[in-house]
mmCIF file of C-alpha atoms in Angstrom:
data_model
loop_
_atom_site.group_PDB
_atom_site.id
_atom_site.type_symbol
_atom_site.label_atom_id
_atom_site.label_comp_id
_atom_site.label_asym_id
_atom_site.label_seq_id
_atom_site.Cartn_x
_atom_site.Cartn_y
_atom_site.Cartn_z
ATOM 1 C CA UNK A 256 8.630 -10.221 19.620
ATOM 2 C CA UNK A 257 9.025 -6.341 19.390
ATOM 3 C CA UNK A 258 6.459 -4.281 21.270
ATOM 4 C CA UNK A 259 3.362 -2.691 19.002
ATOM 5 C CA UNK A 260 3.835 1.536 19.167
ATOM 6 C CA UNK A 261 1.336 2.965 17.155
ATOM 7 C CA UNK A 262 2.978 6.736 16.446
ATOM 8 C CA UNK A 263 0.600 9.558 15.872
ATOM 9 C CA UNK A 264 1.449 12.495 13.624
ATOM 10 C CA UNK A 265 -1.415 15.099 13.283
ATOM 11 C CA UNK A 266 -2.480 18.376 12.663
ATOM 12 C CA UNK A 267 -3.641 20.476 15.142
ATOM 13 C CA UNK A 268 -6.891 20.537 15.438
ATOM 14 C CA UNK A 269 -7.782 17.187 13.642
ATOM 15 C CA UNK A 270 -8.551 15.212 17.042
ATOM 16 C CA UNK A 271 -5.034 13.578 17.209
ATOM 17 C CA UNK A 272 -4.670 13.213 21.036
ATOM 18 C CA UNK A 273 -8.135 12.125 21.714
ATOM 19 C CA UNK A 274 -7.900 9.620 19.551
ATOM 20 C CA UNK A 275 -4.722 8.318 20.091
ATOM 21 C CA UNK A 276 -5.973 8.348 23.811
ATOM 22 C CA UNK A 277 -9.100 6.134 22.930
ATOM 23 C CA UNK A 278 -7.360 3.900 20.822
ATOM 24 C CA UNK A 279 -4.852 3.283 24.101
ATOM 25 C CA UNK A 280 -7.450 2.811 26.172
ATOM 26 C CA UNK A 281 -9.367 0.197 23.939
ATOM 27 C CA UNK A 282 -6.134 -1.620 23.144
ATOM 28 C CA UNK A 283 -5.104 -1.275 26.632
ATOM 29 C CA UNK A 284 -1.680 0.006 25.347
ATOM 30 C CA UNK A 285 0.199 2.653 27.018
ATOM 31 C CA UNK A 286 -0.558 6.458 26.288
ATOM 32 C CA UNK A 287 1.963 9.576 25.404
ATOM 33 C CA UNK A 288 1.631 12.927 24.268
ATOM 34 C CA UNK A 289 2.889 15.637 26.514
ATOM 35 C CA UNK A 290 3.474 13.184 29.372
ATOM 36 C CA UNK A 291 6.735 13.256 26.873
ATOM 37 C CA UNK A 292 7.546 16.953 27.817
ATOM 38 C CA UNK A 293 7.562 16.614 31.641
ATOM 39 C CA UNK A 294 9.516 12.898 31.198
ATOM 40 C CA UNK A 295 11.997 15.285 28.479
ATOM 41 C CA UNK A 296 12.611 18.009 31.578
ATOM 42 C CA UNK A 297 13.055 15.859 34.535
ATOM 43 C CA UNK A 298 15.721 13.900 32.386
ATOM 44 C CA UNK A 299 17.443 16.927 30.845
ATOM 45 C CA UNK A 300 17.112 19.353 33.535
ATOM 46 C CA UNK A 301 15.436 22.098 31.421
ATOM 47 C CA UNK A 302 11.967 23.464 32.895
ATOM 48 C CA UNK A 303 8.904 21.799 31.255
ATOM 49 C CA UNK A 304 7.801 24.775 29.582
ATOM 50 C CA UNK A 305 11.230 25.301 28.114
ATOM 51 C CA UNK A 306 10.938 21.664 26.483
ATOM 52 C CA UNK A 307 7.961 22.877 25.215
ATOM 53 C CA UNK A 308 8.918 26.146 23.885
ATOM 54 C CA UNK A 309 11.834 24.441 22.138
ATOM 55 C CA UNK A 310 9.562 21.841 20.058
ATOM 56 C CA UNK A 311 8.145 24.939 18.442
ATOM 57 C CA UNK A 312 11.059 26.904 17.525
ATOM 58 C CA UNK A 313 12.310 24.945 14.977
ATOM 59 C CA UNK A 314 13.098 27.030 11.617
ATOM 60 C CA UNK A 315 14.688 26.321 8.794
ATOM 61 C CA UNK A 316 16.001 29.521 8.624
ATOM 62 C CA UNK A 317 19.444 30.235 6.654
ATOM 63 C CA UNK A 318 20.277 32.649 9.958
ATOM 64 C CA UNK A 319 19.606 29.646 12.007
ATOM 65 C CA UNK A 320 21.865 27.623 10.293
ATOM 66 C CA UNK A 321 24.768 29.949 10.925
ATOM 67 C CA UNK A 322 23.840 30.259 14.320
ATOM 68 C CA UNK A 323 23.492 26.398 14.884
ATOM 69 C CA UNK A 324 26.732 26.085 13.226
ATOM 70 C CA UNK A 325 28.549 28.114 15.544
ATOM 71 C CA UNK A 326 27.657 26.200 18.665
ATOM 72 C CA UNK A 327 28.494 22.649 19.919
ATOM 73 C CA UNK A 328 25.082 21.476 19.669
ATOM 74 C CA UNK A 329 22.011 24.344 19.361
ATOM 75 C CA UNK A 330 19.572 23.902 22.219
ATOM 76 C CA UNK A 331 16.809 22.516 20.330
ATOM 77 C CA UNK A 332 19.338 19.396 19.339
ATOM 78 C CA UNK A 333 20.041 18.816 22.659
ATOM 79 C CA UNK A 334 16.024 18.856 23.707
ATOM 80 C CA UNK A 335 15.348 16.771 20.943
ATOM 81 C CA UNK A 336 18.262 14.201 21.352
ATOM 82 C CA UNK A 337 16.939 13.780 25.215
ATOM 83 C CA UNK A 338 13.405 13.480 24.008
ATOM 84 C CA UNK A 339 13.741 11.110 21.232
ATOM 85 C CA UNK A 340 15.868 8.629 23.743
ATOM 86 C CA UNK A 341 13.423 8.996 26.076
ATOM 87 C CA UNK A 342 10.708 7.289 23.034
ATOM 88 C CA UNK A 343 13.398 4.772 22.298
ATOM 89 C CA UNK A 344 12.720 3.453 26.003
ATOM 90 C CA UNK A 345 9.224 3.805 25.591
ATOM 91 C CA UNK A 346 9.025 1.704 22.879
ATOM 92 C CA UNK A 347 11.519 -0.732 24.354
ATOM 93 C CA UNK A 348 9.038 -1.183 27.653
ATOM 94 C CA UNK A 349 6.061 -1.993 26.459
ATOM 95 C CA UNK A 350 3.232 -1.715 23.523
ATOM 96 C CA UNK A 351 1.904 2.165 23.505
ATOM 97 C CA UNK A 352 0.562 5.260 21.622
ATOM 98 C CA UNK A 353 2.481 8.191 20.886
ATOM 99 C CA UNK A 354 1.550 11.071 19.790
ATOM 100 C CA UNK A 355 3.736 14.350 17.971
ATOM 101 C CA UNK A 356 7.301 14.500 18.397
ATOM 102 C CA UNK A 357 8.462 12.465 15.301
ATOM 103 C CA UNK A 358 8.009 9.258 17.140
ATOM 104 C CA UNK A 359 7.340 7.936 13.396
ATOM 105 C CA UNK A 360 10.943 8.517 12.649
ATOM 106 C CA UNK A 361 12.452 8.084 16.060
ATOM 107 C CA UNK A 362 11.701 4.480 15.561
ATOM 108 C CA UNK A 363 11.628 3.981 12.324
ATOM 109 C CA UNK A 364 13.867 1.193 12.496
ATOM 110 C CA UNK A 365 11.646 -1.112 15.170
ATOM 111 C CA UNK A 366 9.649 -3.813 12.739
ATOM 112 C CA UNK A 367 6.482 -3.154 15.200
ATOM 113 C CA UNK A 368 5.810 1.076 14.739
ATOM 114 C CA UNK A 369 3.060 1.604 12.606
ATOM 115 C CA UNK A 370 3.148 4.944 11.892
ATOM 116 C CA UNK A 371 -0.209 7.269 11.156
ATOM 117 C CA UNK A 372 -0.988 11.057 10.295
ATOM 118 C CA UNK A 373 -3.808 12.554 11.318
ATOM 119 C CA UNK A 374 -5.746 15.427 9.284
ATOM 120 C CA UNK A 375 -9.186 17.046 8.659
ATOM 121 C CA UNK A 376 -10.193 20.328 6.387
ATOM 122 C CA UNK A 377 -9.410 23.508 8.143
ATOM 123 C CA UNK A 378 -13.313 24.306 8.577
ATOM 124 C CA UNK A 379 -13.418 21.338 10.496
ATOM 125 C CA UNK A 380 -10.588 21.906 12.838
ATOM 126 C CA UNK A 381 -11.297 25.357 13.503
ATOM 127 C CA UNK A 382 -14.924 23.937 14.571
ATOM 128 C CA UNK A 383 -13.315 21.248 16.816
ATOM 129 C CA UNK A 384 -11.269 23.912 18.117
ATOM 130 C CA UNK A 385 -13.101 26.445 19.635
ATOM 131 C CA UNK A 386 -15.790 23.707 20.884
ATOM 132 C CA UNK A 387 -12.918 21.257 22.765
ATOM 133 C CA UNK A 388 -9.621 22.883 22.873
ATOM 134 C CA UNK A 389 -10.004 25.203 26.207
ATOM 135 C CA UNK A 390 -6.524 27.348 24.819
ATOM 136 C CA UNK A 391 -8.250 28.695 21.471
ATOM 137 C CA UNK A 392 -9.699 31.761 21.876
ATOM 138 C CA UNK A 393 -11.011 34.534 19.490
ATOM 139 C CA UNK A 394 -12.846 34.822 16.163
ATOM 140 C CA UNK A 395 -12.482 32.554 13.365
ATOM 141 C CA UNK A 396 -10.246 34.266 11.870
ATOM 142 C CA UNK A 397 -7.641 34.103 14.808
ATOM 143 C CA UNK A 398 -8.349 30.511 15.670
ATOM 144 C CA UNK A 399 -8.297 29.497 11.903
ATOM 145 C CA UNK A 400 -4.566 31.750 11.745
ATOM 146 C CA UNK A 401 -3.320 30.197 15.148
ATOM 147 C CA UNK A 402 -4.155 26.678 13.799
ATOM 148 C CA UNK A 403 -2.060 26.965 10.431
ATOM 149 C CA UNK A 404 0.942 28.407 12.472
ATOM 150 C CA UNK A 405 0.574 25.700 14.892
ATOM 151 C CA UNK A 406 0.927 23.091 11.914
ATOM 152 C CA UNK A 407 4.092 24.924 10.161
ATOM 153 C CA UNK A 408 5.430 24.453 13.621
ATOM 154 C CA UNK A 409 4.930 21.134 13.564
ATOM 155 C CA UNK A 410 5.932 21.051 9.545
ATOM 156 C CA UNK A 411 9.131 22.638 10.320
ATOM 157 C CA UNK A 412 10.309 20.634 13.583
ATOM 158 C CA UNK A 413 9.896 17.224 11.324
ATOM 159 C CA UNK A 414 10.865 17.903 8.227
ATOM 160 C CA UNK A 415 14.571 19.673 10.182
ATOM 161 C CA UNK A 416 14.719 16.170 12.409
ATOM 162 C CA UNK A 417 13.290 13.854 10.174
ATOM 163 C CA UNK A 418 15.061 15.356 6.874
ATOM 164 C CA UNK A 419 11.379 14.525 5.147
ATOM 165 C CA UNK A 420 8.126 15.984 4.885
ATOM 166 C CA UNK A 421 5.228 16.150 7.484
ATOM 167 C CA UNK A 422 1.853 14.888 6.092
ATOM 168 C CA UNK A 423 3.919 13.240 2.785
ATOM 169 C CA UNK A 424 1.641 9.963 2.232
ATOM 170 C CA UNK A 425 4.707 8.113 1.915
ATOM 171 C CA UNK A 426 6.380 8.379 5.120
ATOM 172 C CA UNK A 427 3.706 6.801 6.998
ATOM 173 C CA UNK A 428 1.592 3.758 6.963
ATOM 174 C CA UNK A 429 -1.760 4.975 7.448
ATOM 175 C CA UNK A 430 -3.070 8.642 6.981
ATOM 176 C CA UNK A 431 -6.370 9.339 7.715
ATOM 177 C CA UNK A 432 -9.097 12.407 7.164
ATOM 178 C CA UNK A 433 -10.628 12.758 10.784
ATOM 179 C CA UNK A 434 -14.037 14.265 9.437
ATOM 180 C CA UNK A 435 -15.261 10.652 8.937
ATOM 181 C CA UNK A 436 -15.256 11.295 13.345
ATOM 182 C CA UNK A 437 -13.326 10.729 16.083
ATOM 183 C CA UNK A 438 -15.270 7.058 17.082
ATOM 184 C CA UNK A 439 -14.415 5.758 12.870
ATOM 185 C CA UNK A 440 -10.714 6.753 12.976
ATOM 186 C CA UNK A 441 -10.423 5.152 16.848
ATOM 187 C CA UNK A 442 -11.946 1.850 14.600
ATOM 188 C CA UNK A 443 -9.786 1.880 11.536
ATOM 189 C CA UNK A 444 -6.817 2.451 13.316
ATOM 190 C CA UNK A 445 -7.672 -0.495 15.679
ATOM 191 C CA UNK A 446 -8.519 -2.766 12.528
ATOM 192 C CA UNK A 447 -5.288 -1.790 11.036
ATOM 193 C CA UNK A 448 -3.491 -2.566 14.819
ATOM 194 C CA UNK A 449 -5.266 -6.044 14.378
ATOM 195 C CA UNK A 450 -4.617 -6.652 11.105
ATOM 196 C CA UNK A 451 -0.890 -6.044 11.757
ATOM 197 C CA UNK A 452 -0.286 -8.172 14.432
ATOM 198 C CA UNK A 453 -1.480 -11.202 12.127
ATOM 199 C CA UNK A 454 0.467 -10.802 9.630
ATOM 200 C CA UNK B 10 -28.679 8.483 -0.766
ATOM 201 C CA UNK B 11 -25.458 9.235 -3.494
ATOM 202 C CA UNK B 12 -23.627 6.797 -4.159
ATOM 203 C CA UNK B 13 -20.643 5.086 -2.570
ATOM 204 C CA UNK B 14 -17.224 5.592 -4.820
ATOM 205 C CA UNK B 15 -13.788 4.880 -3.657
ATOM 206 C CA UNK B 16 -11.124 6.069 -5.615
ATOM 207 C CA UNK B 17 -7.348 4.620 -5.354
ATOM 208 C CA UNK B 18 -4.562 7.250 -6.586
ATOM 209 C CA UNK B 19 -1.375 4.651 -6.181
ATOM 210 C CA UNK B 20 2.239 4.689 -6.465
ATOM 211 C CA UNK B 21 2.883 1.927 -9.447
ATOM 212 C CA UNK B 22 3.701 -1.112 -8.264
ATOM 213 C CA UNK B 23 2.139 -0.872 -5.135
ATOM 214 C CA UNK B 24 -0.808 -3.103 -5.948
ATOM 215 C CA UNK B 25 -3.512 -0.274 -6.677
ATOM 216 C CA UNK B 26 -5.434 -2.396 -9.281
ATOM 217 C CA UNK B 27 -5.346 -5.372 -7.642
ATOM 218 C CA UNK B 28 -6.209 -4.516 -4.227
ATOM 219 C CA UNK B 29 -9.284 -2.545 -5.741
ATOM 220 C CA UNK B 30 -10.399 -5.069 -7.952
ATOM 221 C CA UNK B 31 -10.465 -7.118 -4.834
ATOM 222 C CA UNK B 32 -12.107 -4.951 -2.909
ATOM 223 C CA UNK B 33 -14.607 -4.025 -5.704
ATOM 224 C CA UNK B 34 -15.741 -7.965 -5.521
ATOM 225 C CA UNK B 35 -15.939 -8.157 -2.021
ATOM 226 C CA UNK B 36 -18.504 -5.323 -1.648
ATOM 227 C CA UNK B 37 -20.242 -6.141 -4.864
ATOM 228 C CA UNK B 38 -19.314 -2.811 -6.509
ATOM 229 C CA UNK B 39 -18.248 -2.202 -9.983
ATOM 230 C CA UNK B 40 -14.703 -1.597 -11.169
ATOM 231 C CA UNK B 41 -12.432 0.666 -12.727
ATOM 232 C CA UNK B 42 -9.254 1.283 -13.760
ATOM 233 C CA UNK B 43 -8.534 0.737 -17.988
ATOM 234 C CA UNK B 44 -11.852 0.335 -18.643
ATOM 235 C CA UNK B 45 -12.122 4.098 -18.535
ATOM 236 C CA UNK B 46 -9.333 4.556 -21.016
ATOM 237 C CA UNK B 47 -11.709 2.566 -23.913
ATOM 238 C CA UNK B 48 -14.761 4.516 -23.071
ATOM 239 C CA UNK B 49 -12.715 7.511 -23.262
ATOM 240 C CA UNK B 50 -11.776 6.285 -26.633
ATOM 241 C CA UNK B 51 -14.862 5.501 -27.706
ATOM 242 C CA UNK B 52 -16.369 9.033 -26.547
ATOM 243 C CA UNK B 53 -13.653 11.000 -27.795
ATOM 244 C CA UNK B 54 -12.638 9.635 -31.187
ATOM 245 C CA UNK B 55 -9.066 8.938 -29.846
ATOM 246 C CA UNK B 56 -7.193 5.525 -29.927
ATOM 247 C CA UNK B 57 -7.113 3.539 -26.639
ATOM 248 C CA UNK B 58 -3.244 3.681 -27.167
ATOM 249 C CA UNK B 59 -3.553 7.885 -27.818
ATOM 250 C CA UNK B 60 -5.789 8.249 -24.893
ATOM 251 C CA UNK B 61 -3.094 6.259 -22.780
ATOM 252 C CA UNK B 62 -0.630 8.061 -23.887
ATOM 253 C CA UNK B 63 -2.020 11.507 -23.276
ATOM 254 C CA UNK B 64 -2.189 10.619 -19.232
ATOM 255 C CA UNK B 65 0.884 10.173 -19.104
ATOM 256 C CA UNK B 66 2.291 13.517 -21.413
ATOM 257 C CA UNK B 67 1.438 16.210 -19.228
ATOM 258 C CA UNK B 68 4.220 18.216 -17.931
ATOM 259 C CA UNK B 69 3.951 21.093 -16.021
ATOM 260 C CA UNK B 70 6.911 22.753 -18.357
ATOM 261 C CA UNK B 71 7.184 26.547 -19.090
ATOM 262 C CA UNK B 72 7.595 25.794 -22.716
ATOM 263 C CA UNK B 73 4.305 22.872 -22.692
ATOM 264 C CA UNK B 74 2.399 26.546 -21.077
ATOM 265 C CA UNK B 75 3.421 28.502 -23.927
ATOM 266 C CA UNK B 76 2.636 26.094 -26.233
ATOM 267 C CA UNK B 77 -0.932 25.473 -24.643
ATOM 268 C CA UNK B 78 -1.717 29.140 -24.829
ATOM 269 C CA UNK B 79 -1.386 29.390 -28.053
ATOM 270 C CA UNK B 80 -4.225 26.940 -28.694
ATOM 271 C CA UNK B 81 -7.694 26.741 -28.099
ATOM 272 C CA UNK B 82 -7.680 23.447 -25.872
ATOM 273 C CA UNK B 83 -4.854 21.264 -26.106
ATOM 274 C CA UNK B 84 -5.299 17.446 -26.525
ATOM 275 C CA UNK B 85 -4.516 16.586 -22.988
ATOM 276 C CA UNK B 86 -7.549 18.974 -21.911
ATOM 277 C CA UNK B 87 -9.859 17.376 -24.399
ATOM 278 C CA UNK B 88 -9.165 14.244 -23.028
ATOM 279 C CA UNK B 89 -8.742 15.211 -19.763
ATOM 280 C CA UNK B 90 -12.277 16.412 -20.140
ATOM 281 C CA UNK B 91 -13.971 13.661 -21.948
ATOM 282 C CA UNK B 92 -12.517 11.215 -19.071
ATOM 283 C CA UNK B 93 -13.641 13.413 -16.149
ATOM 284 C CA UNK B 94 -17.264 13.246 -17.941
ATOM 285 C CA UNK B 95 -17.207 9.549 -17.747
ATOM 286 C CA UNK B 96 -16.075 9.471 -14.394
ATOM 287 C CA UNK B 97 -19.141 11.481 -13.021
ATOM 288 C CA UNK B 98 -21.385 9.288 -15.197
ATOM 289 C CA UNK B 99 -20.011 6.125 -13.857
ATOM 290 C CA UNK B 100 -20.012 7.792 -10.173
ATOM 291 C CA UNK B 101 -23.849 8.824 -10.848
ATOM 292 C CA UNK B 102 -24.721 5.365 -12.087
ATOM 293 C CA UNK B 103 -23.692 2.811 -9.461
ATOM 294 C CA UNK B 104 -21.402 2.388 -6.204
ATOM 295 C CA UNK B 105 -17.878 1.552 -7.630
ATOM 296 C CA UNK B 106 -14.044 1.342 -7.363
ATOM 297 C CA UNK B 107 -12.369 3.505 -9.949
ATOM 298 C CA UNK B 108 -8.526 3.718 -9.906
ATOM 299 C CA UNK B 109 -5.875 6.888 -10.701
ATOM 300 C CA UNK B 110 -7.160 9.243 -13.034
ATOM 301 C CA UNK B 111 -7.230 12.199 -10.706
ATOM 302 C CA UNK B 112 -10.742 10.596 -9.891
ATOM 303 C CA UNK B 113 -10.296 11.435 -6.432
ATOM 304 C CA UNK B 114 -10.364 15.183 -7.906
ATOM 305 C CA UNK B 115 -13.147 14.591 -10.447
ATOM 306 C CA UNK B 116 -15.432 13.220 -7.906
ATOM 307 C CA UNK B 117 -14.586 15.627 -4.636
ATOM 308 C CA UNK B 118 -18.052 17.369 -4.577
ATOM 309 C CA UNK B 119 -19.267 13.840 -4.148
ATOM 310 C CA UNK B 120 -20.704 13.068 -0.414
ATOM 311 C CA UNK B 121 -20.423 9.352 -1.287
ATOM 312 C CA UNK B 122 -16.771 9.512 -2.496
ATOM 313 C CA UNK B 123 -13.796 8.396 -0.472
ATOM 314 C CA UNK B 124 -10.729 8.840 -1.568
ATOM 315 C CA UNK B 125 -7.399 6.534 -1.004
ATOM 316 C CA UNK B 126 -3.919 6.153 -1.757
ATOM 317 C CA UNK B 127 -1.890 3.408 -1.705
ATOM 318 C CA UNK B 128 1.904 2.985 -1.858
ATOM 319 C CA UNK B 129 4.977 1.061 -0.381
ATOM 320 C CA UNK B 130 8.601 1.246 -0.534
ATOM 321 C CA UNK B 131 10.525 1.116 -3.674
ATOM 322 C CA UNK B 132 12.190 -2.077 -2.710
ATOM 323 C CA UNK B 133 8.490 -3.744 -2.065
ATOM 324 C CA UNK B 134 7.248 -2.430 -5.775
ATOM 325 C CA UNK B 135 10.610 -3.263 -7.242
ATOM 326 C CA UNK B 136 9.949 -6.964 -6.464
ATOM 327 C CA UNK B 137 6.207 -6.900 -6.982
ATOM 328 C CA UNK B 138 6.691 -5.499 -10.486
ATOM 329 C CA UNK B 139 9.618 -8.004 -11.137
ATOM 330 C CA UNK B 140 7.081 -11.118 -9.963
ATOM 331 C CA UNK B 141 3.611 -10.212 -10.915
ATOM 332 C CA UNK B 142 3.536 -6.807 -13.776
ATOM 333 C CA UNK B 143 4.289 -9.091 -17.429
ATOM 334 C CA UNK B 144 5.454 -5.709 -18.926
ATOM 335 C CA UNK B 145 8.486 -5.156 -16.124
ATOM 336 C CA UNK B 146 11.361 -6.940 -17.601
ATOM 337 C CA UNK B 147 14.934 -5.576 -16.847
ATOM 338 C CA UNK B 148 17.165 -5.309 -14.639
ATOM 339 C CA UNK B 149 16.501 -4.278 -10.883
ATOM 340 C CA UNK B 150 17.857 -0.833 -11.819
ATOM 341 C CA UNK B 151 16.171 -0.659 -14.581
ATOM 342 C CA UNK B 152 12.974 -1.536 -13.190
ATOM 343 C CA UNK B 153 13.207 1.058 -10.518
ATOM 344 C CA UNK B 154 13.848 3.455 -12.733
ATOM 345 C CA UNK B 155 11.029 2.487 -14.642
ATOM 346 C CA UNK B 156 8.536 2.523 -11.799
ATOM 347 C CA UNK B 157 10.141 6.116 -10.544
ATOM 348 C CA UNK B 158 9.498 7.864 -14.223
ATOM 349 C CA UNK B 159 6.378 6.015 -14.101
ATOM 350 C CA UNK B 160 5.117 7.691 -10.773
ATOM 351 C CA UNK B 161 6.556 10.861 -11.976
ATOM 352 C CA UNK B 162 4.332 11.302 -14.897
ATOM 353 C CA UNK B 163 1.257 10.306 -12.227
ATOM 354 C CA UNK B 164 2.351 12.813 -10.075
ATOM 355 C CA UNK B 165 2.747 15.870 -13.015
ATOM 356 C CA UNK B 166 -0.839 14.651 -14.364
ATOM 357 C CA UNK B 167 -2.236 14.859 -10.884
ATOM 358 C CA UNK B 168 -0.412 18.098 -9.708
ATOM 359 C CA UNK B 169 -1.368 19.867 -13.387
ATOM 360 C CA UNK B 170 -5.071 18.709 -13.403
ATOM 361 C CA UNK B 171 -6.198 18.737 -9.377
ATOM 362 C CA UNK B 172 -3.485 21.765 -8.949
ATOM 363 C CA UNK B 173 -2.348 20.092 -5.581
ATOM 364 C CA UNK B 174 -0.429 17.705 -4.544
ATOM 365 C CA UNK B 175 -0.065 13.878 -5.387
ATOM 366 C CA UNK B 176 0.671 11.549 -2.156
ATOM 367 C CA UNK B 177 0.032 14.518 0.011
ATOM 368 C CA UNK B 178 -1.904 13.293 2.817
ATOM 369 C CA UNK B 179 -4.231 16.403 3.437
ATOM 370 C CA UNK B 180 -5.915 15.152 0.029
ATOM 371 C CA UNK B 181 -6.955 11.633 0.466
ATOM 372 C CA UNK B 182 -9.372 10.294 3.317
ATOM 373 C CA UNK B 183 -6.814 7.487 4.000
ATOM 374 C CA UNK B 184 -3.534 6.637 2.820
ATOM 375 C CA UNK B 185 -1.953 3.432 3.167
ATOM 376 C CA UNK B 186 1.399 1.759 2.885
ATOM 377 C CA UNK B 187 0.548 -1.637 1.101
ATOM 378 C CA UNK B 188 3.490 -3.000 2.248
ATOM 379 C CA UNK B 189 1.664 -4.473 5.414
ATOM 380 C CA UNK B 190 -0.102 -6.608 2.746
ATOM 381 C CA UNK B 191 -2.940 -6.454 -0.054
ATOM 382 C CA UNK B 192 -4.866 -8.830 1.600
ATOM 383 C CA UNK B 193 -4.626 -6.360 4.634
ATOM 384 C CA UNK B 194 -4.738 -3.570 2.740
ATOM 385 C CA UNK B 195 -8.123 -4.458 1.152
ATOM 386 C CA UNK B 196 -9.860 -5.366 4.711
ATOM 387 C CA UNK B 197 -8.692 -1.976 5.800
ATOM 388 C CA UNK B 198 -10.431 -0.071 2.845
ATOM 389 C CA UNK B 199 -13.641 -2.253 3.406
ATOM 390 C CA UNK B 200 -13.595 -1.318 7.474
ATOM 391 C CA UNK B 201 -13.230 2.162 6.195
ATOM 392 C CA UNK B 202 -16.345 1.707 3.571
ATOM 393 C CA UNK B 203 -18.662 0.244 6.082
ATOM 394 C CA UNK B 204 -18.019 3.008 8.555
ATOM 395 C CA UNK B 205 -18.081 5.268 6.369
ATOM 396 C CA UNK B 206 -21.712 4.111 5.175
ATOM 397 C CA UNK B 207 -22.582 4.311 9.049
ATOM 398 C CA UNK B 208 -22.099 7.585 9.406
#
């Protein structure tokens, strides 16, 4: 039987790594988010903070296009090729959480990914923000501006690798609205886990 | 306390009425989906079969806009209107299931009211419609094509009246992809209900 990888698309802000993280821990699965990053530069050779920068340049950008078109294959490719092998073997080893870095369509093809999105109203995340997230300085304003450019970062890496749109209903099998709290989601998501593995 | 209202917006074929009728038993809530279309009726003056048709004529065309403008309210709107009423009388009355109807949009200043969507791959509806909808008949082509036009018109009517997004994620409190099972799919809404009510 293929492993169980429960892939975590979110938006930043909505609580996506600490849940992910509890849901791991309850299940007693394994646990990825930027542990992804450091695996990414060790195997590609690029500095960790290089892998990093690279997930968030991503444009879809008719300049880019020329520009990608005139190389072999554009850095970014090459990150993301590394990165989305290294989640192949992941998911090969053993039963896990992953979170960002369109695991959801990196294994789209294993029967036992059950893919969820992650979101909460912007009032919400900027709250969660500035009261967790040590990084997010400044008014509300700046937080609330630095959150919605953190998501069309996010937006634009998927829907250029995944060739399909980031928060679409459709392309995953559970979305959820993290204002019902961080403990609920953790719970639905481990009923749905559950209810999975029965069927 | 409000009350507790969970509305299903649903790709057709994907088992929307049935999985909320289902889950409507289970918790003892009341149920609807057509029903509204005869009280609408009844209300408004209109045929069931012209109220039917009306929600599923709007376009978001430049020439429907000109025409609209040129009248005081449009027939759609009327009905639109009359429908909306009934939903926040049947939302104000008792804890229920009410499904498609942009009810999810009708009811958002509701506390009580969560608000789902359900769909599943084409190839899952294709054979759902084929074994279980009477009014399906055709071939497989046809049938998809059918059940495409079908979720177009939903998603014009949805995008026209709630001026957003149909399927989008960021607009629902949980999305799910029914093919892991109505049966599943029902037990998931109710752990989502019952922790919702926790809260």
């Amino acid at each position: 039987m293929s492993n169980t990888i429960i892939t975590i698309g979110r938006e930043h802000g909505s609580g996506g790594r600490l849940i992910g993280r509890k849901l791991a821990e309850e299940l007693g699965y394994g646990f990825y988010d930027r542990e992804i990053i450091a695996m990414t530069a060790k195997e590609s050779g690029f500095t960790e903070e290089f892998v990093s920068r690279m997930e968030h340049t991503r444009t879809s950008s008719f300049l880019y296009s020329i520009y990608a078109a005139t190389r072999e294959m554009p850095l970014t490719e090459q990150v993301y090729l590394v990165q989305s092998n290294i989640i192949k073997e992941i998911g090969a080893k053993e039963n896990c959480v992953i979170v960002g870095r369109c695991a959801d369509y990196v294994l789209r093809k294993e029967p036992g990914c059950i893919r969820a999105f992650l979101h909460a109203p912007i009032e919400e995340r900027v709250r969660r923000v500035r009261e967790f997230y040590g990084e997010d300085r400044g008014t509300e304003e700046e937080v609330k501006a630095n959150i919605l450019k953190m998501d069309k970062k996010r937006a634009a890496y998927y829907d250029y690798f995944a060739q399909r749109k980031w928060g679409q209903a459709q392309n995953y099998d559970i979305t959820l609205d993290t204002r019902m709290g961080i403990d609920t989601a953790v719970r639905i998501l481990k009923t749905v886990v559950e209810e999975w593995k029965k069927e």
